[in-house]
XYZ file of C-alpha atoms in Angstrom:
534
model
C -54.711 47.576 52.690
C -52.284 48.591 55.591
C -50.284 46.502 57.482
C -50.348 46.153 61.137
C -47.616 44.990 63.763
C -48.128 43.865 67.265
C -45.368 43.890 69.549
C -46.600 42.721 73.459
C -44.890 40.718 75.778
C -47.658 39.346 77.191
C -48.712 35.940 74.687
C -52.324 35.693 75.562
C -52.791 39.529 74.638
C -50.818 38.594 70.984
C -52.684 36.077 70.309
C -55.731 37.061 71.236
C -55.569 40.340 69.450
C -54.244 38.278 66.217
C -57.826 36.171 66.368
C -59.843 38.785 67.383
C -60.061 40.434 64.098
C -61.114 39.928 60.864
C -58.311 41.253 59.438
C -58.904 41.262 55.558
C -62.662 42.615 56.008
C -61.486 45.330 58.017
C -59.086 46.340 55.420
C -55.921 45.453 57.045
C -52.869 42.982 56.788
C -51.692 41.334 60.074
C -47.770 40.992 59.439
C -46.356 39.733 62.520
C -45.755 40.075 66.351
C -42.948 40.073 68.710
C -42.493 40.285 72.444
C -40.410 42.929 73.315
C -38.956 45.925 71.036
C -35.596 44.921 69.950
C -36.566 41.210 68.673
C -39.703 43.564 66.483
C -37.156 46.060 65.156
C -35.450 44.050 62.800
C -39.412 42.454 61.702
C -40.688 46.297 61.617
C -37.375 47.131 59.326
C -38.091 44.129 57.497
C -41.573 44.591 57.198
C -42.096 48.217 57.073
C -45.842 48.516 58.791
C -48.446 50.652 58.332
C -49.584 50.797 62.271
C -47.655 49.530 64.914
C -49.189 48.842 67.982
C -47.047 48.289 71.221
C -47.314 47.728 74.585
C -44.813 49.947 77.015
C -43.596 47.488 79.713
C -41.835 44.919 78.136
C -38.118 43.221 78.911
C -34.308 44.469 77.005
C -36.519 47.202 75.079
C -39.611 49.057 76.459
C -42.211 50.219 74.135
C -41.226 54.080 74.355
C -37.610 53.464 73.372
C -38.778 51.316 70.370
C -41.087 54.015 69.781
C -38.263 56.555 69.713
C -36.021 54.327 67.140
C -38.824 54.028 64.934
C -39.949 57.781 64.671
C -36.227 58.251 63.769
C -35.876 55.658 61.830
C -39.512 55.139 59.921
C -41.206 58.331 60.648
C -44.379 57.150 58.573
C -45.082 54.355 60.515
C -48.013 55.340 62.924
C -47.727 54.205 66.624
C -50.850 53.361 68.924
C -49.648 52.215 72.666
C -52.001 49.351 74.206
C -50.735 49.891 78.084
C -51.871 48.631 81.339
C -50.383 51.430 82.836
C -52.427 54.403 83.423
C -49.781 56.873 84.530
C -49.984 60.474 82.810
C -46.082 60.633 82.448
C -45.978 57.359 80.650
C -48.654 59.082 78.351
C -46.860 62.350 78.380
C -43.726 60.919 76.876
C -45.658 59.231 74.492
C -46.927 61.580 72.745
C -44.083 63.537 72.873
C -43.010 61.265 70.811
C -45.269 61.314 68.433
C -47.889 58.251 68.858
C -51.315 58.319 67.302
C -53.294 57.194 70.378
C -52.401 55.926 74.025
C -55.049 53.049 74.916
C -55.358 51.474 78.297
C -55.725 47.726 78.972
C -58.408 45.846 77.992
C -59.760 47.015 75.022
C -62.051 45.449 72.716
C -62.321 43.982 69.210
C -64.417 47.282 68.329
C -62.005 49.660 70.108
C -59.053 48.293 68.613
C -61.070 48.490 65.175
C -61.997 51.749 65.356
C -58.229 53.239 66.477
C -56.928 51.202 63.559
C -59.353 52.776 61.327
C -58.538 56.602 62.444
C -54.968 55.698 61.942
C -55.424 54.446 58.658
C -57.911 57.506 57.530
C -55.076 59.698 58.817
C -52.494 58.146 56.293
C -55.067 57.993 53.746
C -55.220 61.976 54.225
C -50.861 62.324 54.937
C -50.876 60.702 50.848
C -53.550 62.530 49.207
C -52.101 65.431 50.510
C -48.343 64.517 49.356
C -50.097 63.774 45.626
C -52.017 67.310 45.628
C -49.020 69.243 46.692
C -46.158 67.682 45.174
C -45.090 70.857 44.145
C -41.601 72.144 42.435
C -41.323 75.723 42.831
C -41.786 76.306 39.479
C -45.333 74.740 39.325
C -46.210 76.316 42.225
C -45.577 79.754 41.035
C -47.179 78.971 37.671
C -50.384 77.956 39.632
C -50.313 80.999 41.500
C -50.081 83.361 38.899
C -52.974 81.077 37.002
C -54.912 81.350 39.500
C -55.025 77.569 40.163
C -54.107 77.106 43.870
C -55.793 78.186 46.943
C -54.664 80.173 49.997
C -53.775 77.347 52.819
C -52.653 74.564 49.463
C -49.875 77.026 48.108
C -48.742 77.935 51.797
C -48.857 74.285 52.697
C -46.826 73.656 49.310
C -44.244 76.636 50.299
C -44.089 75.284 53.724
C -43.388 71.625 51.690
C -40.465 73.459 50.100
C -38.756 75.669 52.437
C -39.872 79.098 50.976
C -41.225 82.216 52.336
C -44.385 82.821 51.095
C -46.426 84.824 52.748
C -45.830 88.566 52.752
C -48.041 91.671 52.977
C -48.344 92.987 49.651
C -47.349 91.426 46.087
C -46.959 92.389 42.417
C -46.368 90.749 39.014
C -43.645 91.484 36.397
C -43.460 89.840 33.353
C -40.138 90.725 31.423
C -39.819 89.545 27.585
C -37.097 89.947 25.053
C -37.714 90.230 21.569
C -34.882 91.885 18.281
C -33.696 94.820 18.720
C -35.067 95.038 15.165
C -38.944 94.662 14.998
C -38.220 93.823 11.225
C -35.790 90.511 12.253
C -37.010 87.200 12.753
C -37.449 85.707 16.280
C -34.646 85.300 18.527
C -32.852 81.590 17.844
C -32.461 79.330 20.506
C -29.107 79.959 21.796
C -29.222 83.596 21.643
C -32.526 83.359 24.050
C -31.005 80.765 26.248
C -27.717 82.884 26.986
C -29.766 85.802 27.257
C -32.424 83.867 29.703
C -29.425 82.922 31.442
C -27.834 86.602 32.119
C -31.889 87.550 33.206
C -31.793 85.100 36.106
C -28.320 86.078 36.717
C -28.745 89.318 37.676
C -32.401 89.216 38.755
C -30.532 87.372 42.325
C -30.240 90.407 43.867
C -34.055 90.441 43.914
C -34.276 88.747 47.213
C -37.675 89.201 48.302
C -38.800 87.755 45.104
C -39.834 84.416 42.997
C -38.656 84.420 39.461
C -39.299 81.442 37.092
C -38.681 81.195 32.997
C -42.337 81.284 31.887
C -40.726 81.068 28.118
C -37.338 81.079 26.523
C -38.115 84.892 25.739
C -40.077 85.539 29.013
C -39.510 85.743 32.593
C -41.865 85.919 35.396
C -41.030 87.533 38.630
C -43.495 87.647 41.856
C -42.341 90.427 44.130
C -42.881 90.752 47.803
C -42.921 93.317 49.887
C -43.087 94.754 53.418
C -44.614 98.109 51.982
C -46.870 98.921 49.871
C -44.931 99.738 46.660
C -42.919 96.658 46.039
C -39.732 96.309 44.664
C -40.703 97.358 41.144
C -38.658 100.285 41.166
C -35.494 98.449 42.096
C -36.608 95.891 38.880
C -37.012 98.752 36.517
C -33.638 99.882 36.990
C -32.235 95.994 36.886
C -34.122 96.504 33.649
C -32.944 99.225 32.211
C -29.093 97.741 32.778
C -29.963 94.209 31.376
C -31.310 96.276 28.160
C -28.018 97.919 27.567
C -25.966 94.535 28.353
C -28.514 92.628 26.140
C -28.409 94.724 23.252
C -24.696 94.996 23.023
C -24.049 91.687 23.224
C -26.981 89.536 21.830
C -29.130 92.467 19.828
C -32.378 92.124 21.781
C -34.290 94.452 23.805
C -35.960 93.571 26.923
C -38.929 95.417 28.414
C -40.801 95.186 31.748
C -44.869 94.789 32.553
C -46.252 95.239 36.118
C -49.235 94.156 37.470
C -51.006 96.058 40.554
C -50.121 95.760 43.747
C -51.847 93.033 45.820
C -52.430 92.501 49.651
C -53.288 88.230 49.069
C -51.921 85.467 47.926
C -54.690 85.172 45.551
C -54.119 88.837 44.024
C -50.825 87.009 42.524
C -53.182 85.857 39.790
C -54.916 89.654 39.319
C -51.235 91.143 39.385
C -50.379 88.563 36.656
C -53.391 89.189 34.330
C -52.864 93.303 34.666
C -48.895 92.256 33.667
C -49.743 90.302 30.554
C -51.924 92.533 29.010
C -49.487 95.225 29.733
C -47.212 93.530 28.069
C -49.380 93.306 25.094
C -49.756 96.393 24.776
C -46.721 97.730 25.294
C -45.655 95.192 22.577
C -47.695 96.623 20.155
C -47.054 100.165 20.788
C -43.118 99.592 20.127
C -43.706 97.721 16.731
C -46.014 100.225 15.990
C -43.752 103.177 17.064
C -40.713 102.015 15.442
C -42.179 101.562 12.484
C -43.917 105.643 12.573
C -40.626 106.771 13.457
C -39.158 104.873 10.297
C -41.624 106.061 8.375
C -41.454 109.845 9.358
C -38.268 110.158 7.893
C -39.791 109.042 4.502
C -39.242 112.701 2.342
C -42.802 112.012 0.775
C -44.161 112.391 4.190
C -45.104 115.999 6.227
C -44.672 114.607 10.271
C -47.567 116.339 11.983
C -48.207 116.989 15.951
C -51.428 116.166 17.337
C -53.103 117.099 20.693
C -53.365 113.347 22.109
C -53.946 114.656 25.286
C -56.731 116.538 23.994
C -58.140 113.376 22.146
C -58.252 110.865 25.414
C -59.594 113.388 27.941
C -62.510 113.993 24.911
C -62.738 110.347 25.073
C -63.316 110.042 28.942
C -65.533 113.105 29.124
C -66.890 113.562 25.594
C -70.174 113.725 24.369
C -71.819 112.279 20.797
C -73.348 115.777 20.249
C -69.658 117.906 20.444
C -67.887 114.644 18.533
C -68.386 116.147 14.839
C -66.638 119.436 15.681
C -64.525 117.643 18.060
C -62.730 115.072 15.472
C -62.710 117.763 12.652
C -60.833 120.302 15.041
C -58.199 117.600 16.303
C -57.608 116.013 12.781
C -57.190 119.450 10.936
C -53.494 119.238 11.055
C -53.976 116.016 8.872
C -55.482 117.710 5.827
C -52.417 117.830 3.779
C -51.236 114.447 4.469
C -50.628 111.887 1.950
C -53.039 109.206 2.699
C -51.466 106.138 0.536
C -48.320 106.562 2.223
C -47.216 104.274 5.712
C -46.617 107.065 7.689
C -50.725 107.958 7.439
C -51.167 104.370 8.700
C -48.693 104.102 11.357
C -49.984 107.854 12.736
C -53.709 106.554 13.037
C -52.708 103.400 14.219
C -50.912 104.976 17.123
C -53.518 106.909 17.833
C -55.722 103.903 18.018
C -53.984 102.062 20.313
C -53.834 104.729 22.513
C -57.420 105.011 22.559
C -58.039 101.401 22.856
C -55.800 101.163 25.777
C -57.180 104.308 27.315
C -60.243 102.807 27.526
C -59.648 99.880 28.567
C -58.016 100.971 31.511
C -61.126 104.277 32.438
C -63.977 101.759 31.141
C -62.687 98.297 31.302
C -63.835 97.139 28.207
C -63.327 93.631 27.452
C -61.516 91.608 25.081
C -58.321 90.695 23.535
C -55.922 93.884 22.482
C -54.370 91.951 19.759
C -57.841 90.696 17.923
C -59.395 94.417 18.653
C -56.174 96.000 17.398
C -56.546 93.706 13.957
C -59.912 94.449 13.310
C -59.016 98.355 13.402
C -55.896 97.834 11.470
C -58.440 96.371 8.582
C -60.242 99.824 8.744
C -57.110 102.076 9.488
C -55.530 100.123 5.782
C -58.905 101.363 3.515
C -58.737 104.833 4.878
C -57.823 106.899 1.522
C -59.084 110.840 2.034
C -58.906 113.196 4.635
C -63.129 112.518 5.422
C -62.903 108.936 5.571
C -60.400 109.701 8.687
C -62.577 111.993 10.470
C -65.349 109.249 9.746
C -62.757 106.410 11.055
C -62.332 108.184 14.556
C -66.092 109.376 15.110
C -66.770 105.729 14.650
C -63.794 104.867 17.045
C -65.335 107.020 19.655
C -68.620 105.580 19.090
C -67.199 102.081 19.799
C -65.152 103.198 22.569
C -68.218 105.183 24.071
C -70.491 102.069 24.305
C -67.743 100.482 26.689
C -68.238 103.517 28.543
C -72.144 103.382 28.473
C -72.063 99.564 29.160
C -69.482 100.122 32.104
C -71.807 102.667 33.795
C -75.146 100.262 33.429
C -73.815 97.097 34.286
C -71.306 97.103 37.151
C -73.909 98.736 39.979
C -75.911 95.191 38.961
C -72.654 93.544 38.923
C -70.998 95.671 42.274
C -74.365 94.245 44.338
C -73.863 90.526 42.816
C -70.524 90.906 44.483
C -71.469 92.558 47.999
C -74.690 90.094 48.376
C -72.288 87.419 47.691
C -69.738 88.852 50.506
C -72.756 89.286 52.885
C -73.893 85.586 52.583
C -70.640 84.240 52.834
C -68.442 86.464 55.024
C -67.682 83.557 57.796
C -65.953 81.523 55.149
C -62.769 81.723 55.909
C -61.312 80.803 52.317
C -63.347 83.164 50.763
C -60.798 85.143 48.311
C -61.094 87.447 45.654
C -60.322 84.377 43.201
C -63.161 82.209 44.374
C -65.842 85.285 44.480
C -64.985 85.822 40.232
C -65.314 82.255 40.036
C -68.735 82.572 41.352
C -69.564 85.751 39.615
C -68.325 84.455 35.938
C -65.627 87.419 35.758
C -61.767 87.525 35.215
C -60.721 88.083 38.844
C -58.106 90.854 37.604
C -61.636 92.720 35.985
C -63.748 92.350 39.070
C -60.824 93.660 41.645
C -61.095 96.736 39.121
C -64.235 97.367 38.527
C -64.857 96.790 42.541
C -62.255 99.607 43.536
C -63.204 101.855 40.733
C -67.357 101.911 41.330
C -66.854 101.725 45.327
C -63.101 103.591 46.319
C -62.656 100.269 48.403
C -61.190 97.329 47.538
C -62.945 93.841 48.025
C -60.268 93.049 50.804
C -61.593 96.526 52.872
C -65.282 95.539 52.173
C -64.805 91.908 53.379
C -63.307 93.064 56.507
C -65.634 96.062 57.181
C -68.359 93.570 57.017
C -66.917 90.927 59.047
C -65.848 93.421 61.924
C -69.586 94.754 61.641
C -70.746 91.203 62.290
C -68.582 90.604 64.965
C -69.609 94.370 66.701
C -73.182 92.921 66.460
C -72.516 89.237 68.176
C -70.376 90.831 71.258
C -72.868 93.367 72.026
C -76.263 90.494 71.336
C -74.430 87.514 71.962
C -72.102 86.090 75.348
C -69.762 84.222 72.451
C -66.197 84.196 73.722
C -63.569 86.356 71.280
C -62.218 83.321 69.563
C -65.595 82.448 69.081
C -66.992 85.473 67.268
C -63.755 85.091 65.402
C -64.613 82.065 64.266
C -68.072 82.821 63.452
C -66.976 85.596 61.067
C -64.188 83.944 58.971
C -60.865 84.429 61.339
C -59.485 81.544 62.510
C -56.624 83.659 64.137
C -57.862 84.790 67.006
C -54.602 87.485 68.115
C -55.137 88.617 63.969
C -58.989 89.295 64.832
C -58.125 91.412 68.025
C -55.274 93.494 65.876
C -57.568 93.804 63.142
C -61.193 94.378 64.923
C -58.894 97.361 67.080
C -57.363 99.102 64.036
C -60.981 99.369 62.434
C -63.010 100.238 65.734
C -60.148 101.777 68.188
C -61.053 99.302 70.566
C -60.625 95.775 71.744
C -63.159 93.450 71.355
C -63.455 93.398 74.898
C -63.248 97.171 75.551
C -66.257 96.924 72.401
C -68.520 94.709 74.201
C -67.902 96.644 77.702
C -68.161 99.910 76.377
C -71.646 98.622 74.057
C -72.694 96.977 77.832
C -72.684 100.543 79.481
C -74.033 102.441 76.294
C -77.182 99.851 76.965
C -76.955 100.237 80.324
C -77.070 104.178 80.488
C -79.488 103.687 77.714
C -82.148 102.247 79.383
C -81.511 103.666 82.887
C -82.102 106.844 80.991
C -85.593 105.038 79.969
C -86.453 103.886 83.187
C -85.545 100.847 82.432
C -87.348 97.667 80.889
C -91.119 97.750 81.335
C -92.840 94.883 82.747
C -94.499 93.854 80.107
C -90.858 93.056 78.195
């Protein structure tokens, strides 16, 4: 229940406002009245009120200087002024200072009900508000990178906590340390916690960016930009430093995963996705290389050279009928090999996870690298002879080709799930890239990629062409005002519109619904004009 204060000079108007209302039933607490502002600023102090509601004329302290103390003072408190006075400049200065509602003299039981009602529905709103984004910059960029926030919450939340948000384009970078020595246990605690420490250290001079400690061995670091390739460059080199420093003196190695490049808030979470399993994979591919290159040198071994190249550009353009000769053409250099010995293993299982990854990437196949890597680790360990290899990686292709296969079928169905979607829902102006795979059922880092790859647009270009198409259709059929049409097709900005609608058509909306007028006009001049019938 909120509390209410009066504060009139007048004693007929206090008391008959006190007995006027059913106080309790209405959801409200009457706390006390006073007739002029400085004998109700000690009660309000005292008190601490909800609502205050205050006349203006009154003796020693008028109601605009009390309500001047207590916006300084008590900013929460909301004011409504009850005056006799109807003078604009009385009103003007009033809500200058900040006062829910100005009121004239009389007003009702009901009135005065239903202004203490909107005042408390607005503080209801000012708290749930304060709950949802009571944000620490940490959450909030964990939440972004989940995908857990929306648009206007995490700007409201940034706004909440003094930081720069917004930007034109963002990326991702996930950096991880792990020992030097793939063999050695995990880093201990104080060796990741100094290490951590010099990270953050030096990632400062990385001012356009967010960076929080996802793990003690991880670090997550949002970067914004003004262009279109974000500082990533400048981070790889920060990188490459740190892993000479961290080496020396702690014996770990640190290495760097980048998402895409995003033009939303909500392509944080895509970046993010595209970063982690980067960093999978690269993970894998350094245990797995460090342990061929270890192996190599084993004298029992004969180190071969193998046309990778060759292999993944047969994968993307292959076909099952030239696989046979294919495979035994590419794998004749491993005829001699000894097949019980790791350096067979660690040779087919690079080659596998260059495959894997390959495709993933040209057919995004689904998944998780780490389970699909085991499961081909299980066959790569019972390979014994030079024809259960060639068998091995006809089979891999096979697998690898049925991503391609299934790619090809499914996304047009998938592609016109997405644009149908756009089409019904283009005036919304939340719509995001993160709510459209909610709706679809699909990681929103697979959908942006399978979107750009089957159209050569992004989502963000197809949303806009078909909102600017929409809006060329209502100014030349409709007499809507520009802020209107804006509206109508999911802009609430109504200068952002104008820039935008220009860059795509070359004109103004105005000089668009002018020029359509006189394309119409010559049009049907040209016809003779209507007919009489129409």
């Amino acid at each position: 229940m909120k509390k209410v204060m009066l504060v009139d000079d007048e004693i007929l108007i206090r008391e008959s406002i006190r007995e006027c209302v059913d106080w309790a039933k209405e959801g409200f607490i009457y706390c006390g009245d006073a007739p002029d502002g400085e004998l109700a600023l000690p009660l309000i102090e005292q008190q601490v009120p909800d609502i205050l509601i205050t006349d203006i004329k009154m003796p020693f302290m008028d109601g605009l200087e009390l309500c001047a103390v207590v916006r300084q003072r008590l900013p929460q408190i909301k004011i409504i002024i009850l005056s006799g006075h109807d003078d604009f400049q009385y009103a003007q200065r009033a809500l200058r200072l900040g006062v829910e509602d100005y009121c004239l003299k009389p007003v009702s039981s009901a009135d005065l009900i239903q202004l203490l009602q909107a005042a408390s529905h607005r503080i209801d709103e000012e708290q749930r508000r304060k709950r949802t984004y009571a944000y620490t910059p940490e959450k909030l960029f964990i939440d972004l990178c989940g995908g857990l926030i929306g648009t206007s919450a995490a700007i409201e939340a940034a706004d909440q906590l003094e930081l720069q948000l917004t930007a034109p384009y963002y990326a991702v970078a996930i950096l991880s340390l792990a020992p030097s020595d793939p063999q050695a246990p995990e880093l201990s605690l104080a060796v990741s916690l100094a290490a951590g420490a010099l990270i953050s250290e030096q990632l400062k001079v990385l001012q356009d960016s967010f960076v929080y400690a996802r793990s003690r061995t991880e670090t997550v670091v949002i970067l914004k930009s003004t262009e279109a390739k974000p500082a990533a460059g400048r981070l790889e080199t920060l990188t490459a430093i740190l892993q000479r420093k961290l080496k020396a003196s702690f014996g770990c190695d640190l290495s760097l995963a980048v998402g895409s490049v995003q033009e939303r808030l909500q392509g944080i979470h895509a970046s993010f996705l595209e970063a982690e399993e980067e960093k999978v994979w690269k993970k894998l591919s350094r245990q797995n290389t460090a342990a061929l290159w270890a192996a190599s040198f084993d004298p029992s071994s004969d180190s071969v050279l193998l046309d990778r190249n060759g292999l993944l550009d047969f994968l993307k353009v292959g076909t099952p009928k030239e696989a046979a000769a294919f495979i035994r053409e590419f794998a004749s250099v491993l005829q001699g090999i000894r097949w019980d010995s790791m350096y067979a293993y660690y040779l087919i299982n690079d080659i596998t996870l260059e495959m894997v990854r390959t495709a993933r990437l040209s057919f995004q196949g689904e998944g998780n690298p780490e389970e699909l890597m085991g499961r081909l680790q299980q066959q790569i360990r019972s390979i014994s002879s030079y024809e259960e290899c060639l068998d091995y990686l006809h089979s891999l292709l096979e697998v690898l080709w049925q991503w391609r296969s299934e790619g090809s079928d499914k996304y047009s169905e998938l592609i016109d799930r997405v644009k149908l979607h756009i089409r019904e829902h283009y005036d919304d102006d939340q719509l995001s890239l993160y709510e459209i795979s909610r709706q679809i059922g699909v990681s929103s880092s697979h959908l942006s990629k399978i979107f750009s790859q089957e159209t050569g647009q992004t989502m963000t270009e197809y949303l806009t062409l078909t909102r600017i198409g929409k809006a060329k259709e209502l100014l030349k059929t409709t007499r809507s005002k520009t802020f209107e049409i804006a509206f109508k097709v999911g802009y609430n900005d109504q200068h952002y519109f104008s820039n935008l609608f220009k860059k795509v058509t070359g004109l103004t909306p105005t000089e668009y619904r002018k020029d359509g007028t006189m394309e119409n006009t010559r049009r049907l001049a040209g016809n003779g004009g209507l007919s009489r019938e129409s």
